[in-house]
mmCIF file of C-alpha atoms and ligand atoms in Angstrom:
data_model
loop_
_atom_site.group_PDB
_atom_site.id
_atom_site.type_symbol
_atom_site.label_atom_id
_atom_site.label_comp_id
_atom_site.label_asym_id
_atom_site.label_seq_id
_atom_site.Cartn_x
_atom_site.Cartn_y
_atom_site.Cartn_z
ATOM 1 C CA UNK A 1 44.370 241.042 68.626
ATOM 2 C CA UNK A 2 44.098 241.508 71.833
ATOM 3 C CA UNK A 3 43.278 238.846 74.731
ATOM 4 C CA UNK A 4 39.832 239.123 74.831
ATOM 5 C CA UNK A 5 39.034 238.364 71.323
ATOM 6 C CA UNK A 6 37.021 235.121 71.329
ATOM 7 C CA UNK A 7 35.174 236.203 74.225
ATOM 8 C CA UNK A 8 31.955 237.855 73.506
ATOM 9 C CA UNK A 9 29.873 239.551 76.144
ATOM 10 C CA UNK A 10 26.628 239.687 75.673
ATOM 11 C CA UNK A 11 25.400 243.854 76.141
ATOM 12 C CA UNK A 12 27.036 245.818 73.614
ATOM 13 C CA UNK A 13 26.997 249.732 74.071
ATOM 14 C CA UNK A 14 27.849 251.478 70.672
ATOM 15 C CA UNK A 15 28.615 254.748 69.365
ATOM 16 C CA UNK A 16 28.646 256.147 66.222
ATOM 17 C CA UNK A 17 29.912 259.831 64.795
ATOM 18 C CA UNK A 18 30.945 259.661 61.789
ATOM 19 C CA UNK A 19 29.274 262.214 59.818
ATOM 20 C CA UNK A 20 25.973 264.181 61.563
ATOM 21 C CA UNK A 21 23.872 261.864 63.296
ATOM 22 C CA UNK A 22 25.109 261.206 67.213
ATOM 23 C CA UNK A 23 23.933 258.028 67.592
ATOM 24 C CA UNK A 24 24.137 255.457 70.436
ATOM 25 C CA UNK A 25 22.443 251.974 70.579
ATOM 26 C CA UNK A 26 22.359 248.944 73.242
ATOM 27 C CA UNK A 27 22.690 245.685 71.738
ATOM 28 C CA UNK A 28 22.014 242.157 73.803
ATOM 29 C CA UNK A 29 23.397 239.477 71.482
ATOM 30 C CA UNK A 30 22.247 240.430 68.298
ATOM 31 C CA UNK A 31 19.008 241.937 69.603
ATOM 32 C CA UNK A 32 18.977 245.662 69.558
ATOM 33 C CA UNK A 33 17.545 246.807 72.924
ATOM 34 C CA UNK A 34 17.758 250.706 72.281
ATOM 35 C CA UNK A 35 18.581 252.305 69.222
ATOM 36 C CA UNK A 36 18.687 256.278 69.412
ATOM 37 C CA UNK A 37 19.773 258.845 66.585
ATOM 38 C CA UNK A 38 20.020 262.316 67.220
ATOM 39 C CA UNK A 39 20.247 264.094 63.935
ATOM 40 C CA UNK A 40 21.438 267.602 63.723
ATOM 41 C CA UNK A 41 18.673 269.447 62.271
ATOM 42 C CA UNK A 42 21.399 272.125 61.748
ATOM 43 C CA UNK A 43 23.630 271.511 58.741
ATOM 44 C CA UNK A 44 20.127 272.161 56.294
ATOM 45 C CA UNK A 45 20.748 276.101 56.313
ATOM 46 C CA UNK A 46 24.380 275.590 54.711
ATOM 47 C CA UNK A 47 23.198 272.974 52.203
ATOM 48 C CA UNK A 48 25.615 270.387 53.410
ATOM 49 C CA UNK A 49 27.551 268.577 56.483
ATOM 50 C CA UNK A 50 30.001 271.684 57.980
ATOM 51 C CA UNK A 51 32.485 269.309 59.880
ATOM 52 C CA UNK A 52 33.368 271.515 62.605
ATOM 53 C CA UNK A 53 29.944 272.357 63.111
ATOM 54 C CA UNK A 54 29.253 268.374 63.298
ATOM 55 C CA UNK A 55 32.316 267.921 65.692
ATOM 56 C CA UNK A 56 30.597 270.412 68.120
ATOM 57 C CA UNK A 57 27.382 269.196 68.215
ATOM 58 C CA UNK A 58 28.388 265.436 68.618
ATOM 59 C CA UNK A 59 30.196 267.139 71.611
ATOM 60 C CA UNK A 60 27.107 268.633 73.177
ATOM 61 C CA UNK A 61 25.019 265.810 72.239
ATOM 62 C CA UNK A 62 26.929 262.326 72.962
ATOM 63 C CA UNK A 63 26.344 261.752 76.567
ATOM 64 C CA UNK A 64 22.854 262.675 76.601
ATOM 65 C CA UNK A 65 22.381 260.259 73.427
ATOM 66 C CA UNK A 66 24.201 257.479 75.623
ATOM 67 C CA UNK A 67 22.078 257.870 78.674
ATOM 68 C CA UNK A 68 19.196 257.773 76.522
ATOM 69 C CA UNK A 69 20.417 254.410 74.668
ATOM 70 C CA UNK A 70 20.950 252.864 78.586
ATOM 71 C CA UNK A 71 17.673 254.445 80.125
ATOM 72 C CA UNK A 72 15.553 252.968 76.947
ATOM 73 C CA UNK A 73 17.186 249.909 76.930
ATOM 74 C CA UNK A 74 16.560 249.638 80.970
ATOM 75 C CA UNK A 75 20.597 249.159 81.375
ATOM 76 C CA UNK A 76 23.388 250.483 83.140
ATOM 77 C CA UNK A 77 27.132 250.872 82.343
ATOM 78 C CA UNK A 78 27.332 247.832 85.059
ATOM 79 C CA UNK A 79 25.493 246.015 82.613
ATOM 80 C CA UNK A 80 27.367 246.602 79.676
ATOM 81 C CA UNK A 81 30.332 244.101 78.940
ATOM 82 C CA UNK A 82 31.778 245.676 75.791
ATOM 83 C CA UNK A 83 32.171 248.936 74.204
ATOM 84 C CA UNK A 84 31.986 249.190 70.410
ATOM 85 C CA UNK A 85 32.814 252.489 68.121
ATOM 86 C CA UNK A 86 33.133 253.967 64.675
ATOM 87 C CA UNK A 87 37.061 254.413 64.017
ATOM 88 C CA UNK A 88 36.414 255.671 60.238
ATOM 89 C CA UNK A 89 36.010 256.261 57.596
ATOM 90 C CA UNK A 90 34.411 259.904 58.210
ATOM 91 C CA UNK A 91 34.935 263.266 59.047
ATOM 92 C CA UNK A 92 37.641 263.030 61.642
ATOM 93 C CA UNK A 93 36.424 265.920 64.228
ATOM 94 C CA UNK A 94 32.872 264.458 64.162
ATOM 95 C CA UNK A 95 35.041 260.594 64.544
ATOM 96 C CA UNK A 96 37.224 261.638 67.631
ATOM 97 C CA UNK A 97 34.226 262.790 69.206
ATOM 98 C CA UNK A 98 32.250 259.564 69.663
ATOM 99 C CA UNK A 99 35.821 257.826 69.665
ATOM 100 C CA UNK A 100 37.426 259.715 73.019
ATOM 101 C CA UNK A 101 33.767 258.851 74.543
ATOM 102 C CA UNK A 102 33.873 255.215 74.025
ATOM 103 C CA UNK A 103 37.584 255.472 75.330
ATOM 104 C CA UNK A 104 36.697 257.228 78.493
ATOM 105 C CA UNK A 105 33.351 254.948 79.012
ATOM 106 C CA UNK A 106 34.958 251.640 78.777
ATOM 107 C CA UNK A 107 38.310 253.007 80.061
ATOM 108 C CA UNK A 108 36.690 253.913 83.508
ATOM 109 C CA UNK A 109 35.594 250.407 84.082
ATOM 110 C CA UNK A 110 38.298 248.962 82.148
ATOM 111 C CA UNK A 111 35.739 247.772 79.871
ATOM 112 C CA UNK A 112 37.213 245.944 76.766
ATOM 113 C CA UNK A 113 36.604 248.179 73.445
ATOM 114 C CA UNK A 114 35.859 247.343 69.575
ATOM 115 C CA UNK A 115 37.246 249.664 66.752
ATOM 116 C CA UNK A 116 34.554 249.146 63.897
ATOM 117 C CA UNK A 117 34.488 250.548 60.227
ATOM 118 C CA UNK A 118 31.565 252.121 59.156
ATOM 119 C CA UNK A 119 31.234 250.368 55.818
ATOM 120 C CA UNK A 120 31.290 247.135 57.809
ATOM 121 C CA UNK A 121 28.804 248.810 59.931
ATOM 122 C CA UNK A 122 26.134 249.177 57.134
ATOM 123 C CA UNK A 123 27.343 245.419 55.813
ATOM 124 C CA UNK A 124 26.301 244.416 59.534
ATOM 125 C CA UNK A 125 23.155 245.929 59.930
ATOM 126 C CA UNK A 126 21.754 242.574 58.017
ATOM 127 C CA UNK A 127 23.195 240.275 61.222
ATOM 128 C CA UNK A 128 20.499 242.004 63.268
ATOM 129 C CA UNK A 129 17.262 240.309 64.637
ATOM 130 C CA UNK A 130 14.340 240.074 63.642
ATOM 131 C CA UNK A 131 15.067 238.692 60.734
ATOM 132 C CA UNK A 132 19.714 238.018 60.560
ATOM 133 C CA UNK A 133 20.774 237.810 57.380
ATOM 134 C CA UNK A 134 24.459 235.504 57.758
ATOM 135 C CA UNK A 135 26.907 234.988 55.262
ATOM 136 C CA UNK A 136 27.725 234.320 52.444
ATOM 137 C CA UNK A 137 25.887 236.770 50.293
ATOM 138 C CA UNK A 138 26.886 239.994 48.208
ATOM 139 C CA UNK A 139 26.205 243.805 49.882
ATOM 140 C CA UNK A 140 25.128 246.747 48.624
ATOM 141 C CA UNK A 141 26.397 249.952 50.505
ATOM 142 C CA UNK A 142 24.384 252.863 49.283
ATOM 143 C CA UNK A 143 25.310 255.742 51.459
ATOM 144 C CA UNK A 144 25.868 259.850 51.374
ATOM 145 C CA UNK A 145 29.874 258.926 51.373
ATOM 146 C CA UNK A 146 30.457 255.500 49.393
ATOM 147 C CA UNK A 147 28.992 252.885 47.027
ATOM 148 C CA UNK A 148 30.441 249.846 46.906
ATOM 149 C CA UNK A 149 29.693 246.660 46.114
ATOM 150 C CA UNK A 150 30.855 244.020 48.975
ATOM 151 C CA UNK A 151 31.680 240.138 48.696
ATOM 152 C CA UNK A 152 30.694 238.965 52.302
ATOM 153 C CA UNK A 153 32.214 235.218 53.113
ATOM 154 C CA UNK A 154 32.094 235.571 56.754
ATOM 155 C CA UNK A 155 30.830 238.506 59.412
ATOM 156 C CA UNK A 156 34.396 239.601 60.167
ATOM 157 C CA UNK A 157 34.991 241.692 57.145
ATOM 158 C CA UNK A 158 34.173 241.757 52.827
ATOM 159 C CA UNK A 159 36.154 242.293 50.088
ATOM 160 C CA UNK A 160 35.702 245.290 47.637
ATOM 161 C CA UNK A 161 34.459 244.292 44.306
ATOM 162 C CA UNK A 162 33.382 247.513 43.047
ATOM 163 C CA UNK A 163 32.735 250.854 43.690
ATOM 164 C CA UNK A 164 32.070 254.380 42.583
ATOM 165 C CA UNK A 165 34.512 256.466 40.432
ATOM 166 C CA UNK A 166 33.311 259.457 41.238
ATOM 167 C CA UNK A 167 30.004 260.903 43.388
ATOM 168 C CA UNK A 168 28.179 258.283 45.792
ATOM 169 C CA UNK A 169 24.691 257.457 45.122
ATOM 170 C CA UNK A 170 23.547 259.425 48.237
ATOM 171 C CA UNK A 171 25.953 262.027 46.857
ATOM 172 C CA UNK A 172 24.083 262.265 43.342
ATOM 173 C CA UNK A 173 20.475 262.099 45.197
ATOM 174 C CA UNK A 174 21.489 265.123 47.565
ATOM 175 C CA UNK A 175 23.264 267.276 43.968
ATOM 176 C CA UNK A 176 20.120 266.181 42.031
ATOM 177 C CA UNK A 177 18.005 267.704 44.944
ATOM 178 C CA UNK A 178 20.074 270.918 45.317
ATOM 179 C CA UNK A 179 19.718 271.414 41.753
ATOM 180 C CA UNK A 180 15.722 270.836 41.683
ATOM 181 C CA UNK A 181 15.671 273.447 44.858
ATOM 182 C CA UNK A 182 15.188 270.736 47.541
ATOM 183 C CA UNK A 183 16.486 271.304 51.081
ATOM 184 C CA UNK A 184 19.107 268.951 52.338
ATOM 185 C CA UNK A 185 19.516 265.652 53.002
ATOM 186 C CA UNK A 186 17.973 265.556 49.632
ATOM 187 C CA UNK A 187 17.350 261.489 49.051
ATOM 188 C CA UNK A 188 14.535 261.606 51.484
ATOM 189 C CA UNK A 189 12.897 265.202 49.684
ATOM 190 C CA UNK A 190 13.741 263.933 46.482
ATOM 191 C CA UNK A 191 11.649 260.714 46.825
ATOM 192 C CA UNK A 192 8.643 261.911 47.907
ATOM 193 C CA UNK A 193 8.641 264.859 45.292
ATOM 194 C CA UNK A 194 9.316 261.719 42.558
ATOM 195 C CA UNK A 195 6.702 259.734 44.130
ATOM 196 C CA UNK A 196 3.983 262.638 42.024
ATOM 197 C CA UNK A 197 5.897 262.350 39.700
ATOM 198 C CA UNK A 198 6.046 259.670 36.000
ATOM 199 C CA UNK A 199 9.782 258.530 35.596
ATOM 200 C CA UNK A 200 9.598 257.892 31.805
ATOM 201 C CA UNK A 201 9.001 261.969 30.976
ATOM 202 C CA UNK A 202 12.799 262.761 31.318
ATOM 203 C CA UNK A 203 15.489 259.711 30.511
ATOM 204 C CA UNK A 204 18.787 260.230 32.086
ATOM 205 C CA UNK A 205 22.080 258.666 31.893
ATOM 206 C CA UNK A 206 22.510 255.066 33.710
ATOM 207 C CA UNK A 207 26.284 254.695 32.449
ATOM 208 C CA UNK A 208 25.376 251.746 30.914
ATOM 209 C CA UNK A 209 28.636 251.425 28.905
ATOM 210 C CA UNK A 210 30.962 251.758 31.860
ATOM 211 C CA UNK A 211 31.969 247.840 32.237
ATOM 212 C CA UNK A 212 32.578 245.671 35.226
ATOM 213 C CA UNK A 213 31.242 246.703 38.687
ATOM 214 C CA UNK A 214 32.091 250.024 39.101
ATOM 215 C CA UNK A 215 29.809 253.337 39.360
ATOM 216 C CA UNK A 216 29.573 256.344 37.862
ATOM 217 C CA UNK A 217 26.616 259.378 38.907
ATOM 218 C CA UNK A 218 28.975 262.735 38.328
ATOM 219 C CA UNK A 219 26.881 262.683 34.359
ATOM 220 C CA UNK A 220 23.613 262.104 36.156
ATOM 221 C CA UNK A 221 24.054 265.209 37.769
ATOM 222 C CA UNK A 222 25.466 267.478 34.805
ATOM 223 C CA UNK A 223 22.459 265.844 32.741
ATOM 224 C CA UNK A 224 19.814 267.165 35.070
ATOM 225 C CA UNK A 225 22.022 270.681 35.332
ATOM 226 C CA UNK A 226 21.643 270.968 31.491
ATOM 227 C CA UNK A 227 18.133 269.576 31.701
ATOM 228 C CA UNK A 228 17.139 272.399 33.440
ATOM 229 C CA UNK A 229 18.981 274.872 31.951
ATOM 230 C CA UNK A 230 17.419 273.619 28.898
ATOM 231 C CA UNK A 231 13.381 273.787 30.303
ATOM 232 C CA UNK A 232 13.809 277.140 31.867
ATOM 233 C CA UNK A 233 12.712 278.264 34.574
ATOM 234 C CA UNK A 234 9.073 278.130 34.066
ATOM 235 C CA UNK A 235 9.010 274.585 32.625
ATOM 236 C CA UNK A 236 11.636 273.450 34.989
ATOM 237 C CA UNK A 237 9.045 274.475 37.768
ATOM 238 C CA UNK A 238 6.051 272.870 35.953
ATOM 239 C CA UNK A 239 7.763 269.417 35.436
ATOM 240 C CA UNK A 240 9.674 269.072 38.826
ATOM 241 C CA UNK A 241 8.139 265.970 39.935
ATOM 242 C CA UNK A 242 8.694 264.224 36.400
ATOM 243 C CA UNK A 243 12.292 265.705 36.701
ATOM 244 C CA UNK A 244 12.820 264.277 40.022
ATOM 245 C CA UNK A 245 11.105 260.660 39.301
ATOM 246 C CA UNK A 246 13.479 260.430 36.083
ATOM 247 C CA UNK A 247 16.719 261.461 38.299
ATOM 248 C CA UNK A 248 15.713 258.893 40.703
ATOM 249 C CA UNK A 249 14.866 256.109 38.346
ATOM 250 C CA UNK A 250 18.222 256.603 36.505
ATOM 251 C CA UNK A 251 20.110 256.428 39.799
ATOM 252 C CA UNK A 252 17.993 253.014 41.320
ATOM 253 C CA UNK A 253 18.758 251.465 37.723
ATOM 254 C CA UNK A 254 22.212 252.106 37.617
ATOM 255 C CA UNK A 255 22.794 250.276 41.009
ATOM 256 C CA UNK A 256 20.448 248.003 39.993
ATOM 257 C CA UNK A 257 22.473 247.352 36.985
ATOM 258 C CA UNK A 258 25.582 246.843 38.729
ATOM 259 C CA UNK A 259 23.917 244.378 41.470
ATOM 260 C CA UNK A 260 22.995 242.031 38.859
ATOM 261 C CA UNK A 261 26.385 242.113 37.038
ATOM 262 C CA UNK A 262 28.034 241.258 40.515
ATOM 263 C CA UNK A 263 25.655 238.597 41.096
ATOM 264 C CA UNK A 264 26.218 236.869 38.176
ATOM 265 C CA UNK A 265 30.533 237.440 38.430
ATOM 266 C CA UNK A 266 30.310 236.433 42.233
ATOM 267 C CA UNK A 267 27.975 233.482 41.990
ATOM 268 C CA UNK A 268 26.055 235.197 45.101
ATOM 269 C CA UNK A 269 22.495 233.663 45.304
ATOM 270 C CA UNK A 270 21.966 236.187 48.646
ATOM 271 C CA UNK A 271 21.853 240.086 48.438
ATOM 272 C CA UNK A 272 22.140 242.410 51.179
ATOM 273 C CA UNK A 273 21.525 246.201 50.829
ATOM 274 C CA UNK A 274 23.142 248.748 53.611
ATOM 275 C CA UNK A 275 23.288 252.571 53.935
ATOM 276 C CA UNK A 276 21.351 255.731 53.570
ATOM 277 C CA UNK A 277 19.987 255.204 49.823
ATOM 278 C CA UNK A 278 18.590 251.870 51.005
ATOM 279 C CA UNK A 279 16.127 253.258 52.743
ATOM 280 C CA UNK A 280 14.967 254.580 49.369
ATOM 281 C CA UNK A 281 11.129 252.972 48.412
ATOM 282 C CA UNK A 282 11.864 252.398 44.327
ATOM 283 C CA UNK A 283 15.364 251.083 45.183
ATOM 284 C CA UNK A 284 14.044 248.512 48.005
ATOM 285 C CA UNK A 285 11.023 247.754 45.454
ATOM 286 C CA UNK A 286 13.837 247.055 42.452
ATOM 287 C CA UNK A 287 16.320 245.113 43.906
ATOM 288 C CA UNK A 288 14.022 243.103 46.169
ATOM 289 C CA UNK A 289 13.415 240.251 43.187
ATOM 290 C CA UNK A 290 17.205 240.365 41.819
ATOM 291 C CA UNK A 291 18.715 237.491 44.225
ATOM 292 C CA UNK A 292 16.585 234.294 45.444
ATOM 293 C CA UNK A 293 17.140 235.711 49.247
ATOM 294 C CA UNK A 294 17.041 239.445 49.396
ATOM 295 C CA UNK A 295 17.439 241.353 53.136
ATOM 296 C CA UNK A 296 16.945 244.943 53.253
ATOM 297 C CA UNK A 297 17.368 246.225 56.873
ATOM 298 C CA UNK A 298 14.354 248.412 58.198
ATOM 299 C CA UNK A 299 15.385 252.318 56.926
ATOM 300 C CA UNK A 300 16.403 253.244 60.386
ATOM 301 C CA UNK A 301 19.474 250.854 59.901
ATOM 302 C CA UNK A 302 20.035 251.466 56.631
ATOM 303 C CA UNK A 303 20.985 254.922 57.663
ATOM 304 C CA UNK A 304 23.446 255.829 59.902
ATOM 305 C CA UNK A 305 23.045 254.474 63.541
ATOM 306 C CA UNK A 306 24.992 252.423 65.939
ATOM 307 C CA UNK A 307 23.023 249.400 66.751
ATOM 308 C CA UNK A 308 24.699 248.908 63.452
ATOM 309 C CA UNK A 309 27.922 248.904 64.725
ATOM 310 C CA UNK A 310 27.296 246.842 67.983
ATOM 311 C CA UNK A 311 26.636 244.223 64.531
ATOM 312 C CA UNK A 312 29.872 244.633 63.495
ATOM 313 C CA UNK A 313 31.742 244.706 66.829
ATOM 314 C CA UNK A 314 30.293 241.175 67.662
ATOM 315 C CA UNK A 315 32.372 239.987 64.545
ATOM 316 C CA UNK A 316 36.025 242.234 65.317
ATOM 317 C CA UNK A 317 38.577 241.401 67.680
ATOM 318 C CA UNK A 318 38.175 243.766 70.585
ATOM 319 C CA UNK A 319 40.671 245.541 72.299
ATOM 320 C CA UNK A 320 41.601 244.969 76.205
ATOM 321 C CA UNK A 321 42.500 248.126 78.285
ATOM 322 C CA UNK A 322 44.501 250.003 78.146
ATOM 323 C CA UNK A 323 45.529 249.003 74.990
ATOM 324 C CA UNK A 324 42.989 251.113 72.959
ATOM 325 C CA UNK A 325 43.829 254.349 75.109
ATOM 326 C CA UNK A 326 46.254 255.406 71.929
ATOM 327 C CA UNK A 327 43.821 254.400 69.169
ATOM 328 C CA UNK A 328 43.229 257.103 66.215
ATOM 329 C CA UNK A 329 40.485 257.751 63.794
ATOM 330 C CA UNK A 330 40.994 257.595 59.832
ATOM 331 C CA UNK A 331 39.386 259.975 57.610
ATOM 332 C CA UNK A 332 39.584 257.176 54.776
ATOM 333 C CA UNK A 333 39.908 253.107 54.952
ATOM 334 C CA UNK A 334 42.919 251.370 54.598
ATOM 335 C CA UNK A 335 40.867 250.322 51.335
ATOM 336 C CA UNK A 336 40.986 253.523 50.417
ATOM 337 C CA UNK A 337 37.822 254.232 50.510
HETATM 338 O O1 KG4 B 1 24.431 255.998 55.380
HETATM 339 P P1 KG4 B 1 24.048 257.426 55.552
HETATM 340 O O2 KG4 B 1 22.998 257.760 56.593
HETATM 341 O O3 KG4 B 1 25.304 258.319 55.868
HETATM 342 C C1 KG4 B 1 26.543 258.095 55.240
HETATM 343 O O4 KG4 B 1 27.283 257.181 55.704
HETATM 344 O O5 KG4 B 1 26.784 258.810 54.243
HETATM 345 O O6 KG4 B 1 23.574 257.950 54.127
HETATM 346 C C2 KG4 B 1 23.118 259.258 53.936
HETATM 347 C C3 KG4 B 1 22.687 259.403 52.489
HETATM 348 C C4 KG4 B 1 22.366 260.835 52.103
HETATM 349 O O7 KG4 B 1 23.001 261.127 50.880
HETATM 350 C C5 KG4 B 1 20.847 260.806 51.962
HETATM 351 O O8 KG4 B 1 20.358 261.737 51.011
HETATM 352 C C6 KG4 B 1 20.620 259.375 51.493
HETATM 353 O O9 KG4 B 1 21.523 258.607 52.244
HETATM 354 N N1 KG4 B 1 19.233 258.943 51.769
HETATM 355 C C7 KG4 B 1 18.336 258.658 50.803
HETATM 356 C C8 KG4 B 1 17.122 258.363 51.467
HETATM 357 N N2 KG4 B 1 17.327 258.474 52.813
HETATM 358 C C9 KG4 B 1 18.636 258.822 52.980
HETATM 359 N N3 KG4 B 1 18.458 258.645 49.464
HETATM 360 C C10 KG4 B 1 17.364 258.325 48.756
HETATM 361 N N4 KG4 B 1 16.162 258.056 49.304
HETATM 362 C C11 KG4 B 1 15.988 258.061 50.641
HETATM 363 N N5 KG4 B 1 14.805 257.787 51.185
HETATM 364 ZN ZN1 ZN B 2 26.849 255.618 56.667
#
C-alpha cells in the first residue's frame, strides 16, 4: 500500500481497455462528470473481439477519448488528483494500452495512480450517484467474459461465491445470436429480435439440476444448434423471433435461478446487478422484485466504461509515483477468473 492510501482526492480520471470499448470517464467524488465510450465499430465483420486489432485501435483512440472525458467534464489534468485504470482481467494488448497511458498521464505530474479489476469495476458501478447503492448486498456480474456471483461486505473488494463453468452469459447471448444469423455483439440484436417474439414456443435448457451457485450456458447453446438443425432452414427462418425470445428467457431464468439460491445461502436482503447482460430489458424486469432493495445501474454502466472504475479506485489503495512505473497487466485474476 502505498503512502497515499487513505487520502482520497476528489477528481478521478479513469481509463478503461480491457476488451473493445476505449473508454475514459471524469469522476468528482462519486459523481460522474464525463463518461465517454468509444466502441470499435470494427470487430462486427470478424464475428468477434480480434485482440490485436483491439490493441491498435485503443492505441489510436485513447488520447482523443481522454481529452474528450476532460473537455466534457470542463477539467484539466491540473484538476485531476488521481489516476485510476483497468489492470485485468482482459485481453492483455488491449490492457497495456490504457495501462502505459494512465502511467505516462499521472507519471508526468507525478500524479498518484489506482490499479483496479474490472470485475470490481462492474461491482462498483452501483457506488455511483444518482442513486449509490453501499454495502452489504450480493452482485450480479453479467458480462461478455464472466458470471459470477459476488458477496460484497465492504467497497474494497467481494468474495466469489459462484460462477460459470463454462460460457458467460454474454458469451451464450453473442453464440445464440451467431447461430440465429445476428451480427455481433449479439445480446443487444438478440433482444430486440426476442422482443417480437413469444418465449413459451421453444423451451430450452435452464440447468436446473446443476446445484449450488454455479452456471452453466455451453447446453443452451448446443440446444438451439440442434433446434435449428431440427426446424430447417425454412422454419428456422419463420420462427426466429420465438427462437430468440425462448434462448433469451432460458438464459434470464437461469441467472435468475441462481440469484435467488445465493440470496437465500448469503442472507443478502440487497442485490446489485453489473456488466454487459445487465443492460438486458427481461433480465432488469426479472430480477428487479427478487431482493427487498434491488439497484441496477443505468445500461451505459452496466457495460463496459470507466466512470466505473473511477468507483472502484475510490475504494483501492492507490499507488504513489514512481512506484507504479513497473506495474503489469493480468490476462486472468488472481481468482482465477
Ligand atoms: O461488460 P461488457 O460490456 O464487456 C465485458 O466485460 O465482457 O459485456 C459485454 C457483453 C456482450 O456479450 C454483449 O452481448 C452483452 O454484454 N450485452 C447484452 C446486452 N447488451 C450487452 N446481452 C443481452 N442484452 C443486452 N441488451
Ligand atoms: Zn466488462
Amino acid at each position: 500500500m502505498g503512502p497515499l492510501a487513505g487520502r482520497r482526492p476528489r477528481v478521478i480520471l479513469a481509463l478503461e481497455t480491457s476488451c473493445d470499448d476505449t473508454c475514459a470517464a471524469v469522476l468528482e467524488g462519486a459523481t460522474v462528470r464525463a463518461s465517454v465510450i468509444s466502441s470499435q465499430g470494427i470487430h462486427d465483420r470478424y464475428g468477434g473481439v480480434v485482440p490485436e486489432v483491439a490493441s491498435r485501435h485503443h492505441l489510436e483512440l485513447v488520447n482523443a477519448v481522454v481529452d474528450d472525458a476532460l473537455r466534457r467534464a470542463d477539467a484539466t489534468l491540473d484538476d485531476v488528483g488521481l489516476v485510476a485504470v483497468t489492470r485485468g482481467p482482459g485481453l492483455v494488448g488491449a490492457l497495456l494500452v490504457g495501462l502505459q497511458s494512465a502511467k505516462a498521464l499521472a507519471a508526468a505530474r507525478r500524479l498518484p495512480l489506482a490499479p483496479v479489476d474490472h470485475l470490481h469495476g462492474h461491482v462498483a458501478a452501483t457506488f455511483l450517484e444518482p442513486d449509490p447503492f453501499e454495502p452489504p448486498f450480493l452482485c450480479l456480474v453479467a458480462s461478455g467474459g464472466h458470471t459470477l456471483l459476488a458477496d460484497v461486505r465492504d467497497p474494497g473488494g467481494f468474495e466469489v461465491v459462484g460462477q460459470t463453468l463454462d460460457d458467460a452469459a454474454g458469451e451464450a447471448f453473442d453464440k445464440g445470436a451467431r447461430l440465429l444469423g445476428l451480427p455481433y455483439p449479439g445480446g443487444p440484436a438478440l433482444e430486440r429480435l426476442a422482443a417480437g417474439g413469444n418465449p413459451g414456443a421453444f423451451e430450452f435448457p435452464v440447468a436446473r439440476g446443476l446445484p449450488g451457485l454455479d452456471f452453466s450456458f455451453s447446453g443452451l447453446k448446443t440446444a438451439l444448434l440442434y433446434r435449428l438443425r431440427d426446424l430447417g432452414e425454412t422454419a428456422a427462418r419463420e420462427h426466429r423471433a420465438d427462437l430468440a425470445a425462448g434462448y433469451q428467457h432460458a438464459i434470464v431464468e437461469a441467472l435468475a435461478l441462481r440469484v435467488e439460491r445465493a440470496l437465500e445461502t448469503t442472507g443478502h436482503e440487497r442485490l446489485a446487478v453489473g456488466g454487459g447482460v445487465a443492460a438486458n430489458g427481461a433480465l432488469r424486469r426479472r430480477l428487479a422484485g427478487l431482493a427487498p432493495a434491488v439497484a441496477i445501474p443505468a445500461p451505459a454502466l452496466c457495460t463496459d466504461n470507466a466512470a466505473m472504475i473511477g468507483a472502484a479506485a475510490r475504494h483501492v489503495p492507490a499507488l504513489a509515483w514512481p512506484e507504479y512505473l513497473s506495474l503489469d497487466a493480468y490476462a486472468t485474476g488472481e481468482r482465477g477468473l
